[in-house]
PDB file of C-alpha atoms in Angstrom:
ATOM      1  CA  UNK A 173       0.000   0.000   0.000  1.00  0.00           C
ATOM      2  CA  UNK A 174       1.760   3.277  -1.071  1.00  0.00           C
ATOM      3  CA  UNK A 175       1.804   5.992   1.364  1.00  0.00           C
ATOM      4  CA  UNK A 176      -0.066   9.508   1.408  1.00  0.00           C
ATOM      5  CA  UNK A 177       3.066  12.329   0.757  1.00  0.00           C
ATOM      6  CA  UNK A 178       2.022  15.642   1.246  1.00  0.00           C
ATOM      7  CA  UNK A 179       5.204  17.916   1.074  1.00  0.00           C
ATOM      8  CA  UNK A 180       5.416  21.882   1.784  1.00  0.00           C
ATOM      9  CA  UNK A 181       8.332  23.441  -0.226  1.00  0.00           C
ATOM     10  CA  UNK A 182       9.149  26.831   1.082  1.00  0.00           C
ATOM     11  CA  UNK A 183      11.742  27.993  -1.787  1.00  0.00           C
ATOM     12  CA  UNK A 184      13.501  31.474  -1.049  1.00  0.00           C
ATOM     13  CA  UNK A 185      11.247  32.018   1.625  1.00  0.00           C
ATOM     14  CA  UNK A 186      11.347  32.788   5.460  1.00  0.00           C
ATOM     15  CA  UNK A 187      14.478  34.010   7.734  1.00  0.00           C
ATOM     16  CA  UNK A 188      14.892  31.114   9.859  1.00  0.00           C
ATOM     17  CA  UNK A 189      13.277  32.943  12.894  1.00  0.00           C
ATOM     18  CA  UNK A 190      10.201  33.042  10.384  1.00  0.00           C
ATOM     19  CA  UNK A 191      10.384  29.533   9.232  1.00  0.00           C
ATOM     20  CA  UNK A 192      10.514  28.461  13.422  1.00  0.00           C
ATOM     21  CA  UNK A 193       7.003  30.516  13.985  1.00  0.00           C
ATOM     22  CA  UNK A 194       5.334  28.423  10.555  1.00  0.00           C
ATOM     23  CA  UNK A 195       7.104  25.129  11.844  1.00  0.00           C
ATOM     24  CA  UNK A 196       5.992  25.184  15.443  1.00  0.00           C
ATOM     25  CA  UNK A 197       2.414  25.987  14.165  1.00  0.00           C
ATOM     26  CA  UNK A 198       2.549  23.247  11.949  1.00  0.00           C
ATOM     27  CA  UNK A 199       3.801  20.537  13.944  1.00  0.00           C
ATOM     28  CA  UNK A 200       1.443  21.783  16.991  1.00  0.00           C
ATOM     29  CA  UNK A 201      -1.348  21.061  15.175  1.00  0.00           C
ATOM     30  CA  UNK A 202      -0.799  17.776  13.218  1.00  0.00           C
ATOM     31  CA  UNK A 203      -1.205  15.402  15.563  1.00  0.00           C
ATOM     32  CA  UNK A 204      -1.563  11.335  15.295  1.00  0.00           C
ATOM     33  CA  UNK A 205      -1.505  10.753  11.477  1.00  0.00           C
ATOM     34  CA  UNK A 206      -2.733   7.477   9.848  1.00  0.00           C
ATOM     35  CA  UNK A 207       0.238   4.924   9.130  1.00  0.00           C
ATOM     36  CA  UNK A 208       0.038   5.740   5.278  1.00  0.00           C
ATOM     37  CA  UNK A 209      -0.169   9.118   5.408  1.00  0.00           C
ATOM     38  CA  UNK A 210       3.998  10.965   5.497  1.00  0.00           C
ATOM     39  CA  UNK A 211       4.111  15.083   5.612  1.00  0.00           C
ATOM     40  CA  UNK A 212       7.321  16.640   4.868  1.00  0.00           C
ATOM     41  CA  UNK A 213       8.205  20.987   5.022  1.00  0.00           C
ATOM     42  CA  UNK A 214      11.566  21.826   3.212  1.00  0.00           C
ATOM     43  CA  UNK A 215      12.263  25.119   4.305  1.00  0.00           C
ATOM     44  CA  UNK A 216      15.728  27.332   3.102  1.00  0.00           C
ATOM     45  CA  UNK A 217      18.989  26.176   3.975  1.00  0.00           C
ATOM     46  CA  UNK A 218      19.901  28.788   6.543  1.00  0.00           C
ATOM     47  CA  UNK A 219      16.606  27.526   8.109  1.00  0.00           C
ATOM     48  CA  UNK A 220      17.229  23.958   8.597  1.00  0.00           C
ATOM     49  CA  UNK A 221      18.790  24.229  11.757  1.00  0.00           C
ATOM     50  CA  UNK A 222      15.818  26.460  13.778  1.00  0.00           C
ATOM     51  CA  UNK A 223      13.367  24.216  11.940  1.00  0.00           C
ATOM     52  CA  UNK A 224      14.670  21.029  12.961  1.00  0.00           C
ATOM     53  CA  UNK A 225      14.820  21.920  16.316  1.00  0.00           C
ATOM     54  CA  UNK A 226      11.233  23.146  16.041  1.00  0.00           C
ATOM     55  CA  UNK A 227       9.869  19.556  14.363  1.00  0.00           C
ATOM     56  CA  UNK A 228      11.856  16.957  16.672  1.00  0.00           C
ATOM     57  CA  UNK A 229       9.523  14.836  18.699  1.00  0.00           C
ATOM     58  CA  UNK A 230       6.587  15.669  15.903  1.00  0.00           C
ATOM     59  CA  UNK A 231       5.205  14.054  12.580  1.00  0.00           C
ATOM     60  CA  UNK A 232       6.817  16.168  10.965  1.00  0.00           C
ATOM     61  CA  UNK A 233       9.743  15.420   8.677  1.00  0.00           C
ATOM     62  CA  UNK A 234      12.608  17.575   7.163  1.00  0.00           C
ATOM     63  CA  UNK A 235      13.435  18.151   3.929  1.00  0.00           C
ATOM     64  CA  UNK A 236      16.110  20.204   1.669  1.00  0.00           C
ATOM     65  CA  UNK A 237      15.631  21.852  -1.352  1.00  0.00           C
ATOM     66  CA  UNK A 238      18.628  20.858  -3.266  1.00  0.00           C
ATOM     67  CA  UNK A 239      22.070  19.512  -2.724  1.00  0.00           C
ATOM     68  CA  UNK A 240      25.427  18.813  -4.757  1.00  0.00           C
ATOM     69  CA  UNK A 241      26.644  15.882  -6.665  1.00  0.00           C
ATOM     70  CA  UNK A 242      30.034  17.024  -4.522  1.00  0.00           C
ATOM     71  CA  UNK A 243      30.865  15.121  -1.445  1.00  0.00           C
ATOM     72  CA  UNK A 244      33.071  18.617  -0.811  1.00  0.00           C
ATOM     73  CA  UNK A 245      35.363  20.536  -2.309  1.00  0.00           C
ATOM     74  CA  UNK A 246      35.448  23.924  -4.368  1.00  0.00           C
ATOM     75  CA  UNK A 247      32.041  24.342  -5.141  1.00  0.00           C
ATOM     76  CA  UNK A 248      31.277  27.571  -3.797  1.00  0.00           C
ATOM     77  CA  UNK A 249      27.565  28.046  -2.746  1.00  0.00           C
ATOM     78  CA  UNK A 250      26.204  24.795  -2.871  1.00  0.00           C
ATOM     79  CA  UNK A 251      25.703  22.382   0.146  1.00  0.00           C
ATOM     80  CA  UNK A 252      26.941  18.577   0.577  1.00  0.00           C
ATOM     81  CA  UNK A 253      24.749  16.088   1.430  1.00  0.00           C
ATOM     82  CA  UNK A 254      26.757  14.983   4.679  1.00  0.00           C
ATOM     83  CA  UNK A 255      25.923  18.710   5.665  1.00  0.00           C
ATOM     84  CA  UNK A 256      22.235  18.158   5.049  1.00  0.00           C
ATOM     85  CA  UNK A 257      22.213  14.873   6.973  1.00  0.00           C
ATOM     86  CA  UNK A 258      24.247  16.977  10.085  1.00  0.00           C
ATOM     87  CA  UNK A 259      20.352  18.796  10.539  1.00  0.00           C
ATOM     88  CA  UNK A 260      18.193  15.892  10.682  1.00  0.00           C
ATOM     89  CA  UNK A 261      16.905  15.922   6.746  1.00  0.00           C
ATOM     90  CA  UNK A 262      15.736  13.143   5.953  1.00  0.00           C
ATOM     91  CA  UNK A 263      14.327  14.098   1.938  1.00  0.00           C
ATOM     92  CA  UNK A 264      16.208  15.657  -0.378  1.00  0.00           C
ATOM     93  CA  UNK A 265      13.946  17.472  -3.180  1.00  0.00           C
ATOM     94  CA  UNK A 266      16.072  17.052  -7.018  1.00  0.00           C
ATOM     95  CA  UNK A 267      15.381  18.425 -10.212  1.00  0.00           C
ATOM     96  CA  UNK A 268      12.590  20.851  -9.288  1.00  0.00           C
ATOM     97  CA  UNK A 269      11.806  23.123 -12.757  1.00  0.00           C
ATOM     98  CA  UNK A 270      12.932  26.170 -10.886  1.00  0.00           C
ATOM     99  CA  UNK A 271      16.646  24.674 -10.594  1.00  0.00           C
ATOM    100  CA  UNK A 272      16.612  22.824 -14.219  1.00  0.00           C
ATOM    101  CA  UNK A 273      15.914  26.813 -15.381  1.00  0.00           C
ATOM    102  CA  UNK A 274      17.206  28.936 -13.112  1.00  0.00           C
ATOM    103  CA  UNK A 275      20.459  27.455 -12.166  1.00  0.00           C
ATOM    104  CA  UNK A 276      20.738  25.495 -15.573  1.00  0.00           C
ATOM    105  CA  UNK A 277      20.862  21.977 -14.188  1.00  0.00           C
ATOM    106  CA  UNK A 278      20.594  19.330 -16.498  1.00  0.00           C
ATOM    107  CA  UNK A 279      19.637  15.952 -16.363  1.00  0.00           C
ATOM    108  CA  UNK A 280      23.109  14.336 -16.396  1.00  0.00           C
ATOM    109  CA  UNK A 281      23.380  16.811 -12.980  1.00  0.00           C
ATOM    110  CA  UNK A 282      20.508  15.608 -11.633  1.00  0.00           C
ATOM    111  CA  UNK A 283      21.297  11.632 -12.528  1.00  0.00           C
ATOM    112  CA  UNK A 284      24.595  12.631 -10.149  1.00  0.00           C
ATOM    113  CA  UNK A 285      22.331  14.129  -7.737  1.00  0.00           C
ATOM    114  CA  UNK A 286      20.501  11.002  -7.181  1.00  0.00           C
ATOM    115  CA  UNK A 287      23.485   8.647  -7.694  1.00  0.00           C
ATOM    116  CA  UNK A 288      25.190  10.531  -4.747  1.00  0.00           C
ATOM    117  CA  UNK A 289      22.276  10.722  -2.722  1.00  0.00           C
ATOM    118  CA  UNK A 290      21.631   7.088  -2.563  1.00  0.00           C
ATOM    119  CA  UNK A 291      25.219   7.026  -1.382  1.00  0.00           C
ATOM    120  CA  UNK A 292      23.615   8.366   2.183  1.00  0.00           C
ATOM    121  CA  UNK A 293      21.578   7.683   4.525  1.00  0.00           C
ATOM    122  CA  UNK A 294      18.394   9.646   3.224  1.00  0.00           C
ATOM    123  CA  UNK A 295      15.209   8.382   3.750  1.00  0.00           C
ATOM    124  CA  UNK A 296      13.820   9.536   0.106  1.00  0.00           C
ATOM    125  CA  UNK A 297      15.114  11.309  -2.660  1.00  0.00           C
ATOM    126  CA  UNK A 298      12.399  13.777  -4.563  1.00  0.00           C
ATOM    127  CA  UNK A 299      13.008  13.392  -8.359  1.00  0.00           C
ATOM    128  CA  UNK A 300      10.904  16.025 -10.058  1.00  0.00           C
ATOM    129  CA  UNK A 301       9.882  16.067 -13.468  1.00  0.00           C
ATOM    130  CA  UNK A 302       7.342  17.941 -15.982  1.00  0.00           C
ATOM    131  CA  UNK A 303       6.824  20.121 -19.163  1.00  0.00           C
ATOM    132  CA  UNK A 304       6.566  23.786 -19.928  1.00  0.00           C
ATOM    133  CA  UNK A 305       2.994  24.863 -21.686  1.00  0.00           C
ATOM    134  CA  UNK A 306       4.959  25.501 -24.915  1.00  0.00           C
ATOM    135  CA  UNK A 307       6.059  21.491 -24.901  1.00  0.00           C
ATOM    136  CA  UNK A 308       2.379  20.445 -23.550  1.00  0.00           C
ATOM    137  CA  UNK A 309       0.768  22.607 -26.609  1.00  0.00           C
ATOM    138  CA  UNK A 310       2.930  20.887 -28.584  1.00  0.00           C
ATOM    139  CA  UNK A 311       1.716  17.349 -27.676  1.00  0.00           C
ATOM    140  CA  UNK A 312       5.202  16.568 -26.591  1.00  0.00           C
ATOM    141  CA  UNK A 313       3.776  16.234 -22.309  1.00  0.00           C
ATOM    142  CA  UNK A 314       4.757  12.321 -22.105  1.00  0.00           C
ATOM    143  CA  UNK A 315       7.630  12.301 -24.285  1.00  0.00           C
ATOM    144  CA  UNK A 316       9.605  15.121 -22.162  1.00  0.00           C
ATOM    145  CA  UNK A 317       8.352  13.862 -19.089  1.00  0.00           C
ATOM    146  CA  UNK A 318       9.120  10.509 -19.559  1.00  0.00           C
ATOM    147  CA  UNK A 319      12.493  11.476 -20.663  1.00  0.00           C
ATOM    148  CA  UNK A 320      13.461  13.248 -17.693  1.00  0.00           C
ATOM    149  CA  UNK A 321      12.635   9.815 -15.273  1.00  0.00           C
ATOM    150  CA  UNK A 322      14.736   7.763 -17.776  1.00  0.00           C
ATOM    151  CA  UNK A 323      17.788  10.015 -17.711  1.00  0.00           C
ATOM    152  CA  UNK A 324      17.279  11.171 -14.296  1.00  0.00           C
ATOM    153  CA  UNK A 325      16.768   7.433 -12.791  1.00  0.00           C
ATOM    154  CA  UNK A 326      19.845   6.191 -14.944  1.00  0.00           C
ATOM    155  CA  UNK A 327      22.158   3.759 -13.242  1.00  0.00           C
ATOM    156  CA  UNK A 328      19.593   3.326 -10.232  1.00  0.00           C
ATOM    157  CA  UNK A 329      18.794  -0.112  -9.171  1.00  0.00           C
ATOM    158  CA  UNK A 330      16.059  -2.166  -8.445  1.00  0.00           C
ATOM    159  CA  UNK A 331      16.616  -2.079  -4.597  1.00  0.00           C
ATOM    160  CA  UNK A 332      17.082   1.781  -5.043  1.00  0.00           C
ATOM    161  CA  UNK A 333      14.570   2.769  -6.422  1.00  0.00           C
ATOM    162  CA  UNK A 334      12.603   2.434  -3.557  1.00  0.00           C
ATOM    163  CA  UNK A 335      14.139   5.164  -1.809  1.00  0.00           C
ATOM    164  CA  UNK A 336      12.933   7.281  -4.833  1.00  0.00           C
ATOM    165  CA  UNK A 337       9.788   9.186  -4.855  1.00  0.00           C
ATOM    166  CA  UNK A 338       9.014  11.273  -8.067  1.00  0.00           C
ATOM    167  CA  UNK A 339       6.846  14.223  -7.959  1.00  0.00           C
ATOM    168  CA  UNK A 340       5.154  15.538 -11.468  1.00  0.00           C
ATOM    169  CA  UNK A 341       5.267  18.931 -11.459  1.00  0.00           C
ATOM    170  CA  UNK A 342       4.186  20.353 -14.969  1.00  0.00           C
ATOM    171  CA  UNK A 343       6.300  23.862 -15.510  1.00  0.00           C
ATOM    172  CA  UNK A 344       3.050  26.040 -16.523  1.00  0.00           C
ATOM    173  CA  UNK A 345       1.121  25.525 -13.350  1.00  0.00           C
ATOM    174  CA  UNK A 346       3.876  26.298 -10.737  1.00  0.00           C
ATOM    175  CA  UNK A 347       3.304  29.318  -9.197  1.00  0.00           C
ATOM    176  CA  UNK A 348       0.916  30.668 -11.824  1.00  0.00           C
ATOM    177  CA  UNK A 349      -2.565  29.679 -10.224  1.00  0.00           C
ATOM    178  CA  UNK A 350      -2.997  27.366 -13.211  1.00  0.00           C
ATOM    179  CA  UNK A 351      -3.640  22.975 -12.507  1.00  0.00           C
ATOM    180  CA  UNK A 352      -3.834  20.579 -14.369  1.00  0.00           C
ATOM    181  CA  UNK A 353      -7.053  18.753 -14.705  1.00  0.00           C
ATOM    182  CA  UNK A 354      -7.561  15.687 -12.184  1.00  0.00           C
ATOM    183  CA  UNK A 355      -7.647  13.951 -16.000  1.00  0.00           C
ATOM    184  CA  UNK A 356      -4.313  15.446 -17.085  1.00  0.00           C
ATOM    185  CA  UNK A 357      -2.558  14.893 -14.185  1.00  0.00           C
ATOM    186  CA  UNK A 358      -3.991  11.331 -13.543  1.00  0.00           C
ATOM    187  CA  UNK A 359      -2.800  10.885 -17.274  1.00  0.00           C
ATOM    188  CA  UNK A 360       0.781  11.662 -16.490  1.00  0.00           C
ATOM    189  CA  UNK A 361       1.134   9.636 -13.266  1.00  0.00           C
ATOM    190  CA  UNK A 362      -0.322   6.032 -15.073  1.00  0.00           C
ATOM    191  CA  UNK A 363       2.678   6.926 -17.730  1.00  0.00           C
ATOM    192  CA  UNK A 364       5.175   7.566 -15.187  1.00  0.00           C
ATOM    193  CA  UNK A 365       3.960   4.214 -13.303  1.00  0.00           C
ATOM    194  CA  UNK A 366       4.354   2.047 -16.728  1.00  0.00           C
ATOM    195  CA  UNK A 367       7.853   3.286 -17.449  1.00  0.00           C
ATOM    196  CA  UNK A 368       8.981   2.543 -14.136  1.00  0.00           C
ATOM    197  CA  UNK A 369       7.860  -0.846 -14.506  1.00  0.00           C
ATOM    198  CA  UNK A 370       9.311  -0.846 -18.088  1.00  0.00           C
ATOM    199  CA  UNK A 371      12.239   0.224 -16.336  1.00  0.00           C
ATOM    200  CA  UNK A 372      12.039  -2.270 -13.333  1.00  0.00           C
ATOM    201  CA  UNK A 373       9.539  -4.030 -12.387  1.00  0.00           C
ATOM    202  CA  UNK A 374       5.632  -4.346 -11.562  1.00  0.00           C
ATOM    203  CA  UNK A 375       6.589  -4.562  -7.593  1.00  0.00           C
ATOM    204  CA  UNK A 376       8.666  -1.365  -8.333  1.00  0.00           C
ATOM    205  CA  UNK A 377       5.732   0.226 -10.429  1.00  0.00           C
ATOM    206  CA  UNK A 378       2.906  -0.544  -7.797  1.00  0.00           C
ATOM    207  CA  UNK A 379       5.001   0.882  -5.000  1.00  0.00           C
ATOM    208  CA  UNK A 380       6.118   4.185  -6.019  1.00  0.00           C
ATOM    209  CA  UNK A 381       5.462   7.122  -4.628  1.00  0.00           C
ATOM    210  CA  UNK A 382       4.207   9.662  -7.568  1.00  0.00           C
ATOM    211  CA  UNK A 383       3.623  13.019  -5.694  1.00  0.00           C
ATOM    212  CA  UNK A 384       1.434  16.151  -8.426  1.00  0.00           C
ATOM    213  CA  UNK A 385       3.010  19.634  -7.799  1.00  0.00           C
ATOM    214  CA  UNK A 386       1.518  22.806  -9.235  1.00  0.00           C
ATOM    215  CA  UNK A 387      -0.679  25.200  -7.593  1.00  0.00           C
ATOM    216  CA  UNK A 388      -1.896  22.666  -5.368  1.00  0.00           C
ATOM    217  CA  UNK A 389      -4.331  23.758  -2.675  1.00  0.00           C
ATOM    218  CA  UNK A 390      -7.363  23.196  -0.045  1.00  0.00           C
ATOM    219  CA  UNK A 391      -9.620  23.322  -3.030  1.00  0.00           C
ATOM    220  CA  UNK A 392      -8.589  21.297  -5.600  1.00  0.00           C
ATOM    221  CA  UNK A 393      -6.470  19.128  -3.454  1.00  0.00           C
ATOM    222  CA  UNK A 394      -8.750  15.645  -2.594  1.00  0.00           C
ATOM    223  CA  UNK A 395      -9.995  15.764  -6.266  1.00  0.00           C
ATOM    224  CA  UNK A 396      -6.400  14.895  -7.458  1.00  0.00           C
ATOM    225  CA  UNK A 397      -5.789  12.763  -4.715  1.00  0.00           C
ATOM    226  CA  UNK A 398      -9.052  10.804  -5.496  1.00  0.00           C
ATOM    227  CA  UNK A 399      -6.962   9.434  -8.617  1.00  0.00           C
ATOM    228  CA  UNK A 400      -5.569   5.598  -8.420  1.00  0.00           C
ATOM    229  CA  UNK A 401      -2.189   6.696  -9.681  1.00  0.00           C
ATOM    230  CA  UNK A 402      -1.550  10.331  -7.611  1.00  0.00           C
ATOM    231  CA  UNK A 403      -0.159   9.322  -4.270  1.00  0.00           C
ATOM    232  CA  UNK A 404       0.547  12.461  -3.323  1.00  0.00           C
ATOM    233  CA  UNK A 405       1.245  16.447  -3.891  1.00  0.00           C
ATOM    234  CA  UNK A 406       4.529  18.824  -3.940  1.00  0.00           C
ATOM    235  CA  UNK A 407       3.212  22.064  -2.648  1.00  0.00           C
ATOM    236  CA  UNK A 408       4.372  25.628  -2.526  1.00  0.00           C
ATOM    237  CA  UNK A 409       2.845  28.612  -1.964  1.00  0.00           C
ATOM    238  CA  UNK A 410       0.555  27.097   0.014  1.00  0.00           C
ATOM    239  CA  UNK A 411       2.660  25.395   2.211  1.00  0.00           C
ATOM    240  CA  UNK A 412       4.019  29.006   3.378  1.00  0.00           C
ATOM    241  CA  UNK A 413       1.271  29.746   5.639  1.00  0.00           C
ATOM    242  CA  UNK A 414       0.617  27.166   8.362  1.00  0.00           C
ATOM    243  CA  UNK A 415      -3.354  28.047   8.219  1.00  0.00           C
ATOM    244  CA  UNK A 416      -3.476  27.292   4.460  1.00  0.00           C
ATOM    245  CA  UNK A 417      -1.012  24.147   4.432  1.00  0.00           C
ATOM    246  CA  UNK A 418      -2.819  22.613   7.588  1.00  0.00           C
ATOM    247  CA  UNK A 419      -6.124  22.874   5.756  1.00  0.00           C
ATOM    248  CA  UNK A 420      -4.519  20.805   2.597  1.00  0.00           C
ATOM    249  CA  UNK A 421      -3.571  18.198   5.392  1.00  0.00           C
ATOM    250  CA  UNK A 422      -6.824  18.172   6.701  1.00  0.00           C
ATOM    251  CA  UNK A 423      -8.430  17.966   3.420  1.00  0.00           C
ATOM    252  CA  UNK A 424      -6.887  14.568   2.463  1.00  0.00           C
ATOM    253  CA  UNK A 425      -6.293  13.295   6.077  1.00  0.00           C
TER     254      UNK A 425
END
């Protein structure tokens, strides 16, 4: 039986004394949770410290935004996973469309993001995948999406890939108010399941973990959850406020 993942990633948000106030709130009120059912915040970097404190002794677990290929070195900037692992995180979120544009990572990065993140003792690694509106208007949704688990799963193994959860996250509706339909997004997830048992097995297909990101929120969030193949949701802006990301919590719990 896959589990329930609802995770809250705060991006460039939140001074660490500002991410402590949201935490508290949020692990105050989420009380007992059903076995199936994991939550997950990933505040900032400079926040993971206050936060961690803040969540210890809750259900709620930490998570990390990013994190280098590099075990150390000169790599100014970026952050090692053995310095992640030093604050308690447990998930480490990988390929989001914000860091494939922004920072120009590529899939080959990514594939050594995973591949080194296997390496340690994380829980789950976040692989996250989708298409921008001009690829989905151009019937080319699957194709891209389906690329990106290929080349970003490449060289993980059977056993592994069970400490892999991939989250769908099509480009156009992050941030912009925009969702895909419960149809579109179901549509994506049952492709995503097939090629992971192309790529593995029917065991490893069943028992993914296929989270939807994209302007997720209390209203259309148990609609997409209703479908067989969406186990989950990668949230944003809603996840910043503890009244708004509690209510998406309550909505499926």
């Amino acid at each position: 039986m896959r589990k329930t993942f609802l995770a809250g990633n705060w991006k460039m948000n939140y001074t660490s004394a500002e991410a402590s106030i949201v935490a508290k709130k949020i692990a105050t009120e989420v009380k007992a949770l059903k076995d199936d059912f994991v939550i997950m915040i990933a505040p900032p970097f400079t926040a993971l410290s206050k936060v961690s404190e803040c969540i210890k002794g809750s259900n709620i677990l930490l998570g990390a935004q990013n994190m280098s290929y590099m075990e150390s070195g000169a790599r100014t900037s970026e952050i090692s996973p053995s310095m992640l692992l030093e604050f308690g995180v447990e998930y480490v979120i990988l390929g989001h469309s914000e860091c494939r544009l922004y920072l120009a990572e590529t899939d080959e990065i990514i594939n050594k993001k995973i591949l080194t993140g296997l390496k340690h003792s994380f829980k789950y690694l976040i692989l996250c995948v989708g298409e921008t509106l001009d690829e989905r208007d151009s019937g080319k949704t699957l194709d891209v999406v389906l690329n990106q688990v290929k080349k970003g799963l490449d060289g993980v193994s059977e056993s592994d890939i069970k400490r892999i959860i991939l989250a769908y996250e099509p480009v156009w509706a992050i941030g912009t108010g925009k969702t895909a339909t419960k149809e579109e997004a179901e549509e994506v997830h049952r492709a995503i399941r097939l090629e992971i048992m192309k790529l593995y097995s029917k065991s490893a297909s069943d028992n993914i973990i296929i989270q939807y990101g994209g302007s997720v929120n209390s209203s259309n969030v148990k609609e997409l959850m209703n479908e067989p193949n969406i186990d989950g949701a990668l949230i944003g802006g809603a996840s910043l406020k503890a009244e708004s990301f509690l209510s998406i919590i309550n909505n499926v719990c």
